[in-house]
Amino acid sequence: MSRCKNVFIAAIVGGLLFLLWGAVAHMGLGLVDRTMKGLPNETAVLAELSANTPLPGMYFFPYADLSTGDEAVLADLEKRYATGPAGLIIYRPIGGEMMPPSMLIKEFLGGFAACAIVAFILGSLPIGMRGGAVMCGLFALAMTCSGGWSSHVWYGFPLDWVSDGAIEAVVGWILAGAAIGKIAGGKAMDAC
């Protein structure tokens, strides 16, 4: 079997394992979701958001345009940050369907793309199932230490969210890495 075919098959299997593990992690174990809370007085808060936030986006507050270099603007922002609420809202004015098939397809495609890259790399290394699982699990842990931890440090994401995300990523990559290592690891080096 050519390396290109091994990479493709490994990416499909890895992407499917990611999707299935994600369903188990979220729906079965409640990972990550357990840290999300409902807004107190949701009706009033959503009415204010709807009236004042017409565009979808990620909004950080308190906020100020610091591109002017105005020291007074920075001082005011620092005061508002120290004394008032601070946070991050990911907002869509119209939420849409809760879990349409397109979301699952997009989630699979992201996992497939990541697994294709990993399969291409692991295909050039003399590793098998165990090596793929260990290597991918360790890389997932490293990515979580940088990305997930930074979300906690800079934006206040709860530590439970970071640790649950780490569990989801590490286990997902161990599963996908084992399959990728088995299918594509150490196979022939012919070009794709």
PDB file of C-alpha atoms in Angstrom:
ATOM      1  CA  MET A   1       0.000   0.000   0.000  1.00  0.00           C
ATOM      2  CA  SER A   2       1.404   3.405  -0.875  1.00  0.00           C
ATOM      3  CA  ARG A   3       2.311   5.906   1.796  1.00  0.00           C
ATOM      4  CA  CYS A   4      -0.311   8.302   0.459  1.00  0.00           C
ATOM      5  CA  LYS A   5      -3.043   5.689   0.821  1.00  0.00           C
ATOM      6  CA  ASN A   6      -1.847   4.829   4.354  1.00  0.00           C
ATOM      7  CA  VAL A   7      -1.942   8.498   5.322  1.00  0.00           C
ATOM      8  CA  PHE A   8      -5.470   8.900   3.950  1.00  0.00           C
ATOM      9  CA  ILE A   9      -6.831   5.782   5.656  1.00  0.00           C
ATOM     10  CA  ALA A  10      -5.091   6.664   8.934  1.00  0.00           C
ATOM     11  CA  ALA A  11      -6.525  10.191   8.776  1.00  0.00           C
ATOM     12  CA  ILE A  12     -10.059   8.877   8.266  1.00  0.00           C
ATOM     13  CA  VAL A  13      -9.764   6.341  11.100  1.00  0.00           C
ATOM     14  CA  GLY A  14      -8.103   8.884  13.410  1.00  0.00           C
ATOM     15  CA  GLY A  15     -10.692  11.546  12.575  1.00  0.00           C
ATOM     16  CA  LEU A  16     -13.536   9.115  13.296  1.00  0.00           C
ATOM     17  CA  LEU A  17     -11.931   8.078  16.603  1.00  0.00           C
ATOM     18  CA  PHE A  18     -11.657  11.759  17.568  1.00  0.00           C
ATOM     19  CA  LEU A  19     -15.312  12.351  16.734  1.00  0.00           C
ATOM     20  CA  LEU A  20     -16.487   9.284  18.668  1.00  0.00           C
ATOM     21  CA  TRP A  21     -14.267  10.015  21.672  1.00  0.00           C
ATOM     22  CA  GLY A  22     -15.518  13.625  21.664  1.00  0.00           C
ATOM     23  CA  ALA A  23     -19.110  12.361  21.858  1.00  0.00           C
ATOM     24  CA  VAL A  24     -18.228  10.065  24.775  1.00  0.00           C
ATOM     25  CA  ALA A  25     -16.223  12.804  26.531  1.00  0.00           C
ATOM     26  CA  HIS A  26     -18.962  15.432  26.244  1.00  0.00           C
ATOM     27  CA  MET A  27     -22.214  13.474  26.326  1.00  0.00           C
ATOM     28  CA  GLY A  28     -21.131  10.498  28.421  1.00  0.00           C
ATOM     29  CA  LEU A  29     -18.562  11.952  30.810  1.00  0.00           C
ATOM     30  CA  GLY A  30     -19.585  15.618  30.723  1.00  0.00           C
ATOM     31  CA  LEU A  31     -15.989  16.770  30.249  1.00  0.00           C
ATOM     32  CA  VAL A  32     -15.593  20.516  29.598  1.00  0.00           C
ATOM     33  CA  ASP A  33     -19.384  21.012  29.670  1.00  0.00           C
ATOM     34  CA  ARG A  34     -19.457  20.706  33.472  1.00  0.00           C
ATOM     35  CA  THR A  35     -17.654  24.021  33.836  1.00  0.00           C
ATOM     36  CA  MET A  36     -20.210  25.982  31.807  1.00  0.00           C
ATOM     37  CA  LYS A  37     -22.928  27.728  33.771  1.00  0.00           C
ATOM     38  CA  GLY A  38     -26.128  29.459  32.799  1.00  0.00           C
ATOM     39  CA  LEU A  39     -26.361  33.223  33.051  1.00  0.00           C
ATOM     40  CA  PRO A  40     -28.186  34.433  36.137  1.00  0.00           C
ATOM     41  CA  ASN A  41     -31.155  36.512  35.009  1.00  0.00           C
ATOM     42  CA  GLU A  42     -30.593  35.233  31.467  1.00  0.00           C
ATOM     43  CA  THR A  43     -33.641  36.952  29.952  1.00  0.00           C
ATOM     44  CA  ALA A  44     -32.509  40.428  31.012  1.00  0.00           C
ATOM     45  CA  VAL A  45     -28.872  39.834  30.051  1.00  0.00           C
ATOM     46  CA  LEU A  46     -29.836  38.487  26.617  1.00  0.00           C
ATOM     47  CA  ALA A  47     -32.196  41.401  26.034  1.00  0.00           C
ATOM     48  CA  GLU A  48     -29.303  43.811  26.691  1.00  0.00           C
ATOM     49  CA  LEU A  49     -26.947  41.842  24.438  1.00  0.00           C
ATOM     50  CA  SER A  50     -29.531  41.729  21.647  1.00  0.00           C
ATOM     51  CA  ALA A  51     -30.176  45.464  21.913  1.00  0.00           C
ATOM     52  CA  ASN A  52     -26.488  46.429  21.984  1.00  0.00           C
ATOM     53  CA  THR A  53     -24.560  43.732  20.103  1.00  0.00           C
ATOM     54  CA  PRO A  54     -25.801  43.270  16.535  1.00  0.00           C
ATOM     55  CA  LEU A  55     -22.777  41.398  15.156  1.00  0.00           C
ATOM     56  CA  PRO A  56     -21.429  37.957  16.039  1.00  0.00           C
ATOM     57  CA  GLY A  57     -17.959  37.850  17.521  1.00  0.00           C
ATOM     58  CA  MET A  58     -15.743  37.354  20.527  1.00  0.00           C
ATOM     59  CA  TYR A  59     -16.060  40.268  22.922  1.00  0.00           C
ATOM     60  CA  PHE A  60     -13.627  41.001  25.736  1.00  0.00           C
ATOM     61  CA  PHE A  61     -14.613  43.371  28.517  1.00  0.00           C
ATOM     62  CA  PRO A  62     -13.763  45.854  29.767  1.00  0.00           C
ATOM     63  CA  TYR A  63     -12.398  47.030  26.454  1.00  0.00           C
ATOM     64  CA  ALA A  64     -10.649  50.127  25.126  1.00  0.00           C
ATOM     65  CA  ASP A  65      -8.973  50.939  21.825  1.00  0.00           C
ATOM     66  CA  LEU A  66      -5.310  51.146  22.862  1.00  0.00           C
ATOM     67  CA  SER A  67      -4.003  51.779  19.357  1.00  0.00           C
ATOM     68  CA  THR A  68      -4.087  55.546  19.977  1.00  0.00           C
ATOM     69  CA  GLY A  69      -1.338  55.289  22.596  1.00  0.00           C
ATOM     70  CA  ASP A  70      -3.326  57.592  24.897  1.00  0.00           C
ATOM     71  CA  GLU A  71      -2.113  57.016  28.472  1.00  0.00           C
ATOM     72  CA  ALA A  72      -5.427  58.228  29.927  1.00  0.00           C
ATOM     73  CA  VAL A  73      -7.322  55.553  27.971  1.00  0.00           C
ATOM     74  CA  LEU A  74      -4.945  52.876  29.298  1.00  0.00           C
ATOM     75  CA  ALA A  75      -5.244  54.170  32.877  1.00  0.00           C
ATOM     76  CA  ASP A  76      -9.052  54.142  32.621  1.00  0.00           C
ATOM     77  CA  LEU A  77      -9.013  50.587  31.232  1.00  0.00           C
ATOM     78  CA  GLU A  78      -6.719  49.377  34.032  1.00  0.00           C
ATOM     79  CA  LYS A  79      -9.042  50.966  36.630  1.00  0.00           C
ATOM     80  CA  ARG A  80     -12.183  49.426  35.061  1.00  0.00           C
ATOM     81  CA  TYR A  81     -10.454  46.023  34.819  1.00  0.00           C
ATOM     82  CA  ALA A  82      -9.344  46.123  38.469  1.00  0.00           C
ATOM     83  CA  THR A  83     -12.698  47.238  39.892  1.00  0.00           C
ATOM     84  CA  GLY A  84     -15.405  45.937  37.594  1.00  0.00           C
ATOM     85  CA  PRO A  85     -16.417  42.730  35.947  1.00  0.00           C
ATOM     86  CA  ALA A  86     -14.050  41.306  33.342  1.00  0.00           C
ATOM     87  CA  GLY A  87     -14.715  38.513  30.927  1.00  0.00           C
ATOM     88  CA  LEU A  88     -15.059  37.105  27.483  1.00  0.00           C
ATOM     89  CA  ILE A  89     -18.247  36.447  25.548  1.00  0.00           C
ATOM     90  CA  ILE A  90     -18.524  34.446  22.348  1.00  0.00           C
ATOM     91  CA  TYR A  91     -21.711  35.766  20.851  1.00  0.00           C
ATOM     92  CA  ARG A  92     -24.063  35.001  17.978  1.00  0.00           C
ATOM     93  CA  PRO A  93     -27.154  37.203  17.658  1.00  0.00           C
ATOM     94  CA  ILE A  94     -29.060  34.277  16.139  1.00  0.00           C
ATOM     95  CA  GLY A  95     -27.944  30.993  17.652  1.00  0.00           C
ATOM     96  CA  GLY A  96     -29.246  28.612  15.014  1.00  0.00           C
ATOM     97  CA  GLU A  97     -29.824  24.889  15.335  1.00  0.00           C
ATOM     98  CA  MET A  98     -28.199  23.292  18.427  1.00  0.00           C
ATOM     99  CA  MET A  99     -26.291  20.471  16.740  1.00  0.00           C
ATOM    100  CA  PRO A 100     -26.896  20.316  13.003  1.00  0.00           C
ATOM    101  CA  PRO A 101     -25.163  17.651  10.891  1.00  0.00           C
ATOM    102  CA  SER A 102     -22.927  20.386   9.463  1.00  0.00           C
ATOM    103  CA  MET A 103     -21.296  20.824  12.894  1.00  0.00           C
ATOM    104  CA  LEU A 104     -20.455  17.127  13.109  1.00  0.00           C
ATOM    105  CA  ILE A 105     -19.075  17.226   9.559  1.00  0.00           C
ATOM    106  CA  LYS A 106     -16.930  20.272  10.364  1.00  0.00           C
ATOM    107  CA  GLU A 107     -15.709  18.628  13.577  1.00  0.00           C
ATOM    108  CA  PHE A 108     -14.771  15.480  11.667  1.00  0.00           C
ATOM    109  CA  LEU A 109     -12.980  17.516   8.977  1.00  0.00           C
ATOM    110  CA  GLY A 110     -10.872  19.280  11.620  1.00  0.00           C
ATOM    111  CA  GLY A 111      -9.905  15.948  13.175  1.00  0.00           C
ATOM    112  CA  PHE A 112      -9.270  14.463   9.742  1.00  0.00           C
ATOM    113  CA  ALA A 113      -6.937  17.336   8.795  1.00  0.00           C
ATOM    114  CA  ALA A 114      -5.008  17.063  12.070  1.00  0.00           C
ATOM    115  CA  CYS A 115      -4.752  13.297  11.727  1.00  0.00           C
ATOM    116  CA  ALA A 116      -3.599  13.591   8.097  1.00  0.00           C
ATOM    117  CA  ILE A 117      -0.719  15.831   9.175  1.00  0.00           C
ATOM    118  CA  VAL A 118       0.191  13.461  12.010  1.00  0.00           C
ATOM    119  CA  ALA A 119      -0.106  10.398   9.740  1.00  0.00           C
ATOM    120  CA  PHE A 120       2.196  12.037   7.207  1.00  0.00           C
ATOM    121  CA  ILE A 121       4.794  12.636   9.935  1.00  0.00           C
ATOM    122  CA  LEU A 122       4.411   9.258  11.648  1.00  0.00           C
ATOM    123  CA  GLY A 123       4.551   7.520   8.291  1.00  0.00           C
ATOM    124  CA  SER A 124       8.192   8.506   8.046  1.00  0.00           C
ATOM    125  CA  LEU A 125       9.079   7.196  11.516  1.00  0.00           C
ATOM    126  CA  PRO A 126       9.712   3.585  12.503  1.00  0.00           C
ATOM    127  CA  ILE A 127       6.921   3.424  15.075  1.00  0.00           C
ATOM    128  CA  GLY A 128       3.844   1.308  15.466  1.00  0.00           C
ATOM    129  CA  MET A 129       0.659   1.427  17.449  1.00  0.00           C
ATOM    130  CA  ARG A 130       2.235   1.942  20.891  1.00  0.00           C
ATOM    131  CA  GLY A 131       4.729   4.533  19.652  1.00  0.00           C
ATOM    132  CA  GLY A 132       1.987   6.464  17.872  1.00  0.00           C
ATOM    133  CA  ALA A 133      -0.181   6.467  21.000  1.00  0.00           C
ATOM    134  CA  VAL A 134       2.642   7.630  23.279  1.00  0.00           C
ATOM    135  CA  MET A 135       3.987  10.262  20.899  1.00  0.00           C
ATOM    136  CA  CYS A 136       0.569  11.736  20.114  1.00  0.00           C
ATOM    137  CA  GLY A 137      -0.524  11.667  23.764  1.00  0.00           C
ATOM    138  CA  LEU A 138       2.591  13.558  24.817  1.00  0.00           C
ATOM    139  CA  PHE A 139       2.189  16.140  22.045  1.00  0.00           C
ATOM    140  CA  ALA A 140      -1.448  16.639  23.060  1.00  0.00           C
ATOM    141  CA  LEU A 141      -0.342  17.207  26.645  1.00  0.00           C
ATOM    142  CA  ALA A 142       2.272  19.706  25.461  1.00  0.00           C
ATOM    143  CA  MET A 143      -0.296  21.579  23.373  1.00  0.00           C
ATOM    144  CA  THR A 144      -2.663  21.720  26.335  1.00  0.00           C
ATOM    145  CA  CYS A 145       0.105  23.032  28.598  1.00  0.00           C
ATOM    146  CA  SER A 146       0.619  25.931  26.217  1.00  0.00           C
ATOM    147  CA  GLY A 147      -2.835  26.642  24.758  1.00  0.00           C
ATOM    148  CA  GLY A 148      -5.231  25.588  27.500  1.00  0.00           C
ATOM    149  CA  TRP A 149      -3.067  27.011  30.259  1.00  0.00           C
ATOM    150  CA  SER A 150      -2.743  30.328  28.410  1.00  0.00           C
ATOM    151  CA  SER A 151      -6.543  30.526  28.192  1.00  0.00           C
ATOM    152  CA  HIS A 152      -6.639  30.201  31.978  1.00  0.00           C
ATOM    153  CA  VAL A 153      -3.840  32.695  32.613  1.00  0.00           C
ATOM    154  CA  TRP A 154      -4.932  35.445  30.211  1.00  0.00           C
ATOM    155  CA  TYR A 155      -8.709  35.066  29.954  1.00  0.00           C
ATOM    156  CA  GLY A 156      -9.696  33.389  33.203  1.00  0.00           C
ATOM    157  CA  PHE A 157     -10.923  30.090  31.771  1.00  0.00           C
ATOM    158  CA  PRO A 158     -11.646  27.831  34.771  1.00  0.00           C
ATOM    159  CA  LEU A 159      -8.990  25.267  35.705  1.00  0.00           C
ATOM    160  CA  ASP A 160     -11.640  22.544  35.456  1.00  0.00           C
ATOM    161  CA  TRP A 161     -12.176  23.557  31.824  1.00  0.00           C
ATOM    162  CA  VAL A 162      -8.423  23.374  31.172  1.00  0.00           C
ATOM    163  CA  SER A 163      -8.015  19.990  32.870  1.00  0.00           C
ATOM    164  CA  ASP A 164     -11.110  18.526  31.180  1.00  0.00           C
ATOM    165  CA  GLY A 165      -9.863  19.824  27.836  1.00  0.00           C
ATOM    166  CA  ALA A 166      -6.492  18.212  28.532  1.00  0.00           C
ATOM    167  CA  ILE A 167      -8.122  14.865  29.289  1.00  0.00           C
ATOM    168  CA  GLU A 168     -10.208  15.088  26.127  1.00  0.00           C
ATOM    169  CA  ALA A 169      -7.218  16.029  23.972  1.00  0.00           C
ATOM    170  CA  VAL A 170      -4.761  13.519  25.439  1.00  0.00           C
ATOM    171  CA  VAL A 171      -7.136  10.558  25.336  1.00  0.00           C
ATOM    172  CA  GLY A 172      -8.338  11.533  21.857  1.00  0.00           C
ATOM    173  CA  TRP A 173      -4.778  11.752  20.567  1.00  0.00           C
ATOM    174  CA  ILE A 174      -3.756   8.498  22.251  1.00  0.00           C
ATOM    175  CA  LEU A 175      -6.625   6.730  20.469  1.00  0.00           C
ATOM    176  CA  ALA A 176      -5.991   8.432  17.139  1.00  0.00           C
ATOM    177  CA  GLY A 177      -2.210   8.082  17.509  1.00  0.00           C
ATOM    178  CA  ALA A 178      -2.478   4.346  18.128  1.00  0.00           C
ATOM    179  CA  ALA A 179      -4.560   3.898  14.981  1.00  0.00           C
ATOM    180  CA  ILE A 180      -2.327   6.183  12.936  1.00  0.00           C
ATOM    181  CA  GLY A 181       0.823   4.446  14.198  1.00  0.00           C
ATOM    182  CA  LYS A 182      -0.660   1.056  13.327  1.00  0.00           C
ATOM    183  CA  ILE A 183      -1.865   2.074   9.851  1.00  0.00           C
ATOM    184  CA  ALA A 184       0.756   4.583   8.690  1.00  0.00           C
ATOM    185  CA  GLY A 185       3.719   4.320  11.085  1.00  0.00           C
ATOM    186  CA  GLY A 186       6.968   3.250   9.515  1.00  0.00           C
ATOM    187  CA  LYS A 187       5.458   2.370   6.159  1.00  0.00           C
ATOM    188  CA  ALA A 188       7.174   2.743   2.797  1.00  0.00           C
ATOM    189  CA  MET A 189       8.570   6.184   2.095  1.00  0.00           C
ATOM    190  CA  ASP A 190       7.217   6.518  -1.438  1.00  0.00           C
ATOM    191  CA  ALA A 191       5.956   9.977  -2.213  1.00  0.00           C
ATOM    192  CA  CYS A 192       2.286  10.952  -2.149  1.00  0.00           C
TER     193      CYS A 192
END
